[in-house]
mmCIF file of C-alpha atoms and ligand atoms in Angstrom:
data_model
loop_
_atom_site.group_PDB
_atom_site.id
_atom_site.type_symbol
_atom_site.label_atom_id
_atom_site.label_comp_id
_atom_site.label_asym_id
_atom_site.label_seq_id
_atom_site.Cartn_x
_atom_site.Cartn_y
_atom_site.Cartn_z
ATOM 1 C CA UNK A 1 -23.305 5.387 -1.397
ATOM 2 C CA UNK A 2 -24.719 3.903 -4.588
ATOM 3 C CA UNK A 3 -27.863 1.797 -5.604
ATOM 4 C CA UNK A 4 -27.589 -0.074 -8.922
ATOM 5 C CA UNK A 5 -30.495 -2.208 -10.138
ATOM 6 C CA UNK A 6 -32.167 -2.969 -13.412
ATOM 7 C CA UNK A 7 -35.667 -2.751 -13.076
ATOM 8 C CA UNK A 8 -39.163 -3.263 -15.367
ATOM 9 C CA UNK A 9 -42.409 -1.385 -16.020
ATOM 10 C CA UNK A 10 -43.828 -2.081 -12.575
ATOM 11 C CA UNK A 11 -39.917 -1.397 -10.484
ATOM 12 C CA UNK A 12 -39.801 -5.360 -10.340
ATOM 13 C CA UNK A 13 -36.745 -6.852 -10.152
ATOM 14 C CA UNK A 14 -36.778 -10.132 -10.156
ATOM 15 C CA UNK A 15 -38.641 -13.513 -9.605
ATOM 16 C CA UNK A 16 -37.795 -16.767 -8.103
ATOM 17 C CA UNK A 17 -34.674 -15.684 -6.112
ATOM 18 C CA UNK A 18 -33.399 -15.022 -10.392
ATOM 19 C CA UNK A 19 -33.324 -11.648 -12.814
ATOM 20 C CA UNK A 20 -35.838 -11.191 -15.005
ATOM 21 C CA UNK A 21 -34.022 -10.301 -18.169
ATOM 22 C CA UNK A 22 -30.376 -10.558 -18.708
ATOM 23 C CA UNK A 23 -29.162 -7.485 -20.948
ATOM 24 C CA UNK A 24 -25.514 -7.948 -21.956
ATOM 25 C CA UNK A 25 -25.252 -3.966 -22.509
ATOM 26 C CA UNK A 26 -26.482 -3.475 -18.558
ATOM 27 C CA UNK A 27 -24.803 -5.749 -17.168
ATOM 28 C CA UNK A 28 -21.608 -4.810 -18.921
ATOM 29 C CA UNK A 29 -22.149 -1.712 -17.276
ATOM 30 C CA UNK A 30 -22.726 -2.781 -13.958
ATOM 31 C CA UNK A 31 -19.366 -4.673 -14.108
ATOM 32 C CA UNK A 32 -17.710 -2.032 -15.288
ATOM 33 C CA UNK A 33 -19.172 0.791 -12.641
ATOM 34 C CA UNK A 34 -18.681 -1.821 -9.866
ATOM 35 C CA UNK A 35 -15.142 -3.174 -11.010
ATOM 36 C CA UNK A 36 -12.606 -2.522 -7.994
ATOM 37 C CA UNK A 37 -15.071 -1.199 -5.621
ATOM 38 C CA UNK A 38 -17.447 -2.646 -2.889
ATOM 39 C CA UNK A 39 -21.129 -4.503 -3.502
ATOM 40 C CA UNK A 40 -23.150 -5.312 -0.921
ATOM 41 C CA UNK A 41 -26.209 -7.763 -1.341
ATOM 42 C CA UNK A 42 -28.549 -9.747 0.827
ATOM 43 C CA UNK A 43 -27.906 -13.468 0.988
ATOM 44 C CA UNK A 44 -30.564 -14.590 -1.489
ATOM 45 C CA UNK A 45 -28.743 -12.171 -4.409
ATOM 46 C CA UNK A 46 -25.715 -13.941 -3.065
ATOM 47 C CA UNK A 47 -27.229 -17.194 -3.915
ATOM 48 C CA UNK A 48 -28.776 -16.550 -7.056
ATOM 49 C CA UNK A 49 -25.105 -15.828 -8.825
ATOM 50 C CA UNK A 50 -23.741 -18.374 -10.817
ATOM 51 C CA UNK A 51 -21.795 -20.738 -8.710
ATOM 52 C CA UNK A 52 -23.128 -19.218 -5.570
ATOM 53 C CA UNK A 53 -19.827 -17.382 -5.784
ATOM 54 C CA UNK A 54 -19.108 -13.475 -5.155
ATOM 55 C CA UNK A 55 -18.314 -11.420 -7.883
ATOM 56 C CA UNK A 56 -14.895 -11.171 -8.980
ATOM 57 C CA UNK A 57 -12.465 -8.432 -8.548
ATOM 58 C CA UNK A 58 -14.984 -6.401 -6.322
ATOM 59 C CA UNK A 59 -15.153 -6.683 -2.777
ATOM 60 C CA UNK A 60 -18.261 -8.444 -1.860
ATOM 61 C CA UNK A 61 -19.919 -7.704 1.343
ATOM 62 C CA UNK A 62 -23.265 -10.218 2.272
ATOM 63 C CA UNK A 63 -25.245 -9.446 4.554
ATOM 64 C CA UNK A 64 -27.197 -12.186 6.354
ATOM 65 C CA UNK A 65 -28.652 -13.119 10.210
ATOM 66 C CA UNK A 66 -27.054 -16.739 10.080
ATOM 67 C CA UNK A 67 -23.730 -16.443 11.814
ATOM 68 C CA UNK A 68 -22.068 -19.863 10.641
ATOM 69 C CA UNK A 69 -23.008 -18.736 7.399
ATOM 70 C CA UNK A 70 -19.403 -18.295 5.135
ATOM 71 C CA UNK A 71 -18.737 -17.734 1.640
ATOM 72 C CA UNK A 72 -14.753 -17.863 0.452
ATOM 73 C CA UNK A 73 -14.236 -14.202 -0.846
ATOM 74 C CA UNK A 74 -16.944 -12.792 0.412
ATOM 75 C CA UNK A 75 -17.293 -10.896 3.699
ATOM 76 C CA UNK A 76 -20.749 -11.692 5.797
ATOM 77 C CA UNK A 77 -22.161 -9.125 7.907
ATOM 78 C CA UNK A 78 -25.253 -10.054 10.282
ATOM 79 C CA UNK A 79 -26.964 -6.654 10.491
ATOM 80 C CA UNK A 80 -26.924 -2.878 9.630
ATOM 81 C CA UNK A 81 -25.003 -1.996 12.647
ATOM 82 C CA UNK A 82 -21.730 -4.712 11.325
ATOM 83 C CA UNK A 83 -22.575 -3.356 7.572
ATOM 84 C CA UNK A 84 -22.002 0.366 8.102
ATOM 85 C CA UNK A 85 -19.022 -0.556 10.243
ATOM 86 C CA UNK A 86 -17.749 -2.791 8.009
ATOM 87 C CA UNK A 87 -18.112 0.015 5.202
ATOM 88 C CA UNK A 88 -16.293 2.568 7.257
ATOM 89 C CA UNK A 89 -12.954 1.612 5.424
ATOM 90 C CA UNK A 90 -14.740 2.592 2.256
ATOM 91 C CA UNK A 91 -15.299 5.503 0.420
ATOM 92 C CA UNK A 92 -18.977 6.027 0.464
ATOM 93 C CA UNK A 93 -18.603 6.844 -3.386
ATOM 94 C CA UNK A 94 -16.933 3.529 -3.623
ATOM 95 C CA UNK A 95 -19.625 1.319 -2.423
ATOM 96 C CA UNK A 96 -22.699 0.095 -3.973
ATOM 97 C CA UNK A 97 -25.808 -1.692 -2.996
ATOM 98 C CA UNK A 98 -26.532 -4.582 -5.393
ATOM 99 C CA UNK A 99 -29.928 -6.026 -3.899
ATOM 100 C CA UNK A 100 -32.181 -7.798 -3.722
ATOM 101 C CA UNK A 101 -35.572 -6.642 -2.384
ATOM 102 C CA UNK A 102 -34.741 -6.591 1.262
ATOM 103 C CA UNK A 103 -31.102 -4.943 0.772
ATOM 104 C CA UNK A 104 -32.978 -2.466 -1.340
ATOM 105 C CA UNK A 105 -35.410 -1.553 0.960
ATOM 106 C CA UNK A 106 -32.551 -0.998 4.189
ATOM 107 C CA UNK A 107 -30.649 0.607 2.504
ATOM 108 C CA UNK A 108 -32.135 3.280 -0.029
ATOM 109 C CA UNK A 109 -32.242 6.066 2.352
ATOM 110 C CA UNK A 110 -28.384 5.868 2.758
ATOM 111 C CA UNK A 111 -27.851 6.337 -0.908
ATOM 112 C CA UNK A 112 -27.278 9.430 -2.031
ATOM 113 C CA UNK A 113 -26.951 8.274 -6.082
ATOM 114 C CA UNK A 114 -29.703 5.604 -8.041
ATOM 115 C CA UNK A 115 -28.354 3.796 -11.208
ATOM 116 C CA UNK A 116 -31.555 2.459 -12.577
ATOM 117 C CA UNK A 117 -31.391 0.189 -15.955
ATOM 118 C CA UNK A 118 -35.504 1.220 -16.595
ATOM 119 C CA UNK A 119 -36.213 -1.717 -18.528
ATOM 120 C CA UNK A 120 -39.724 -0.933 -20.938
ATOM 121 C CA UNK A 121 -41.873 -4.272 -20.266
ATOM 122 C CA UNK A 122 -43.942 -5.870 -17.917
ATOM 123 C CA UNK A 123 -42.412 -9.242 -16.083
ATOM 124 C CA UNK A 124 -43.948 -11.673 -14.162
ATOM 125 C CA UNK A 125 -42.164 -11.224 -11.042
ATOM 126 C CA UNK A 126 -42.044 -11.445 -7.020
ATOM 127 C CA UNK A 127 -39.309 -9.130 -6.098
ATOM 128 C CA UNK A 128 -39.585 -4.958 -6.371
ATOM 129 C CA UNK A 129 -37.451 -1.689 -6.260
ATOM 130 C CA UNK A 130 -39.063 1.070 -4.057
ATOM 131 C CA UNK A 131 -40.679 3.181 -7.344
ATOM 132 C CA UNK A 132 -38.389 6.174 -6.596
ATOM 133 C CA UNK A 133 -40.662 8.192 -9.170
ATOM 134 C CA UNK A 134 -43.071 8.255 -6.885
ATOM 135 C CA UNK A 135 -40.345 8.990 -3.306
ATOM 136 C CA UNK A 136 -40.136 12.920 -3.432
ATOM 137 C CA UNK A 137 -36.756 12.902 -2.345
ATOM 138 C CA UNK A 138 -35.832 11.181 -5.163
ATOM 139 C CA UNK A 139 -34.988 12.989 -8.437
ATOM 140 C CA UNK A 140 -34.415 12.169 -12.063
ATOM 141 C CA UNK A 141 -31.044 13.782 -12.625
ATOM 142 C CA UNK A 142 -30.077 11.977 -15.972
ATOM 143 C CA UNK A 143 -31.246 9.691 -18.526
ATOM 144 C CA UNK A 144 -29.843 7.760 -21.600
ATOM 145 C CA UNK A 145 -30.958 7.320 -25.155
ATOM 146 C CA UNK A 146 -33.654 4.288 -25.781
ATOM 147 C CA UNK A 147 -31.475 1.257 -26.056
ATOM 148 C CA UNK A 148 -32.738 -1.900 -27.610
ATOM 149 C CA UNK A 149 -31.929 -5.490 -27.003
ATOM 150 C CA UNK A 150 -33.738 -7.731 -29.454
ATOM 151 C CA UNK A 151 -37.635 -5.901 -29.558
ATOM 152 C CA UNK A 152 -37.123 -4.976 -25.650
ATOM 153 C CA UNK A 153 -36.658 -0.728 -24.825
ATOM 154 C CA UNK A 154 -35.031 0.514 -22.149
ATOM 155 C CA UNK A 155 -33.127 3.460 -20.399
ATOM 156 C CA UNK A 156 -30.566 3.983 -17.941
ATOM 157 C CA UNK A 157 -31.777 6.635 -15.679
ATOM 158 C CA UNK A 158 -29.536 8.113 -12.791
ATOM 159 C CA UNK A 159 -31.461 9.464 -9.763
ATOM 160 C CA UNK A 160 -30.341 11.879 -6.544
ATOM 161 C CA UNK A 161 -31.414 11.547 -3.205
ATOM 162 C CA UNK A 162 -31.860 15.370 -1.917
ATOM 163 C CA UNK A 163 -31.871 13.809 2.091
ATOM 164 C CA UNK A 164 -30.199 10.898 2.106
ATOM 165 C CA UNK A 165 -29.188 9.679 6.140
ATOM 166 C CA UNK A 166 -25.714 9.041 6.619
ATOM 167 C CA UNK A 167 -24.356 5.983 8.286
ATOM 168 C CA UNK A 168 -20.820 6.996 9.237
HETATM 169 N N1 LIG B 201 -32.821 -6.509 -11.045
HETATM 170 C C1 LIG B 201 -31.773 -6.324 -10.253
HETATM 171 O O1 LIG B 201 -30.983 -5.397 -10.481
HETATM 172 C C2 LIG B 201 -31.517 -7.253 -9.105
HETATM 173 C C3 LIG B 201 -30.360 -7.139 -8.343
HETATM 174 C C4 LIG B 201 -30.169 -8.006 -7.265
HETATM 175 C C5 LIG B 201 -31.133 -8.950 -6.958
HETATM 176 N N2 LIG B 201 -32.243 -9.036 -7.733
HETATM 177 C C6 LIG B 201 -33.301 -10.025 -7.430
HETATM 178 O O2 LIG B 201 -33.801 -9.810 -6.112
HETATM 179 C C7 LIG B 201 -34.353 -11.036 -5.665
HETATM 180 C C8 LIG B 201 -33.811 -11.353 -4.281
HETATM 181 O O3 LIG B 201 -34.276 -10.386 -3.347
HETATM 182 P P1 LIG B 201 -34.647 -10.817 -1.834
HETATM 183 O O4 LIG B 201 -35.279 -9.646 -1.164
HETATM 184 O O5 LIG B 201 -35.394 -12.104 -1.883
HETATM 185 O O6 LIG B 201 -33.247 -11.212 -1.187
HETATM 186 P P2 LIG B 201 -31.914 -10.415 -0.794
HETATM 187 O O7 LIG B 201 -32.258 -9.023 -0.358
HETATM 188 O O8 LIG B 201 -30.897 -10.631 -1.830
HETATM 189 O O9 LIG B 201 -31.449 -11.280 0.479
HETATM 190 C C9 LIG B 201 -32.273 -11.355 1.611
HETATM 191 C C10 LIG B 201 -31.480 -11.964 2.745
HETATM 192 O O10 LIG B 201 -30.433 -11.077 3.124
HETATM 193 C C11 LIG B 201 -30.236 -11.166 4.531
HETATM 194 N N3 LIG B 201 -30.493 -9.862 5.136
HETATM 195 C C12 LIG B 201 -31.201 -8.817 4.610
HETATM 196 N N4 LIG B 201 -31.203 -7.785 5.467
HETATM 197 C C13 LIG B 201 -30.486 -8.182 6.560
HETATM 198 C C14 LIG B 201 -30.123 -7.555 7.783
HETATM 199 N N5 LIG B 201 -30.497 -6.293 8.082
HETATM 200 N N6 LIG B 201 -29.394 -8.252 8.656
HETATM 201 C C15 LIG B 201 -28.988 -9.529 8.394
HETATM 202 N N7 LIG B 201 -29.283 -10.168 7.244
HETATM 203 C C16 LIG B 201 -30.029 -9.500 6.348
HETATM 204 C C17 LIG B 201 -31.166 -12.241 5.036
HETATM 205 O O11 LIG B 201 -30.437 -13.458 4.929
HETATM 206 P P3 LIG B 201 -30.669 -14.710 5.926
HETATM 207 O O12 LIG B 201 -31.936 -15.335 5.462
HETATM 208 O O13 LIG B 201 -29.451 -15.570 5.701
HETATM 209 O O14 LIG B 201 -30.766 -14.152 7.308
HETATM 210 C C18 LIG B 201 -32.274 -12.188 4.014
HETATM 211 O O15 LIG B 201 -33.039 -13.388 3.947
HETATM 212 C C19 LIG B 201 -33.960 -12.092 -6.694
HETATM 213 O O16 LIG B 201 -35.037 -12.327 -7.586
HETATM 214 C C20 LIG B 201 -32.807 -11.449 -7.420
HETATM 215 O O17 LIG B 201 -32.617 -11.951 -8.742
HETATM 216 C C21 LIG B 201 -32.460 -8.210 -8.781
#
């Protein structure tokens, strides 16, 4: 299973319930990595997209505790348990966890593969990434060329989990 998130300086990710930098070059590529595949995000990510709608031509699985909660083309799942069944139809390779903070968090250890946009500034900001730099499990295994978007650097890094749990 995959992790995808673009993140600053400090691993943040974003701050009230929005991004904290839209890069058209990163989030071309998470469109295109994601396209025709599985994301999974916590409700609040959910709610943060434009329309409140799931993305398109992806399946979109939400994960939240309110069961009346319903979103057209989305599927809602109300805990780990319903998520890894849910993704048993899946091809682990296939699915990717899209945030935010909580999802994150859950879900990391499961991931075998990290596709980090490392984005070289500081933001203001109330929502983090675990710093996998700092998780010894966790291990650089590729990096880009500095890209540039107006004066901001950044990188997109690809990291390997050497133990990640499995959930089937
Ligand atoms: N930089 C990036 O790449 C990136 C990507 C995605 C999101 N973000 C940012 O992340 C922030 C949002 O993160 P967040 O932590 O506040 O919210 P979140 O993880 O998107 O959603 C949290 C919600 O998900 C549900 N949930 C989580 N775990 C669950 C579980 N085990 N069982 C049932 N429901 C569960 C709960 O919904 P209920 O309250 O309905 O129970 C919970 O309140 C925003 O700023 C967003 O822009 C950044």
């Amino acid at each position: 299973m995959n992790i995808i998130a673009a993140v600053d300086r400090n691993w943040a990710i974003g701050n009230k319930n929005a991004l904290l930098v839209k890069i058209p070059r990163d989030q071309k590529l998470f469109l295109e990595m994601t396209q025709g595949k599985v994301v999974v995000m916590g409700r609040n990510t959910l709610e943060s997209l434009p329309q409140k709608q799931p993305l398109k031509n992806r399946v979109n699985i939400v994960l939240s505790s309110d069961k009346v909660y319903a979103v057209k083309g989305a599927t809602v799942v109300h805990s780990l348990e319903e998520l890894f069944l849910e993704l048993k139809q899946y091809e682990s390779e296939d699915v990717f966890v899209a945030g935010g903070e909580t999802v994150y968090r859950q879900l990391l250890p499961y991931c075998d593969t990290a596709h980090i946009t490392k984005i070289d500034y500081a933001y203001e900001a109330d929502a983090y990434f675990p710093r996998l730099d700092e998780l010894p499990e966790w291990e650089l295994a590729a990096d880009s060329e500095e890209q540039t978007y107006f004066d901001l650097e950044y990188y997109f890094l690809q990291y390997q989990n050497t133990s990640h749990k499995s959930f089937l």
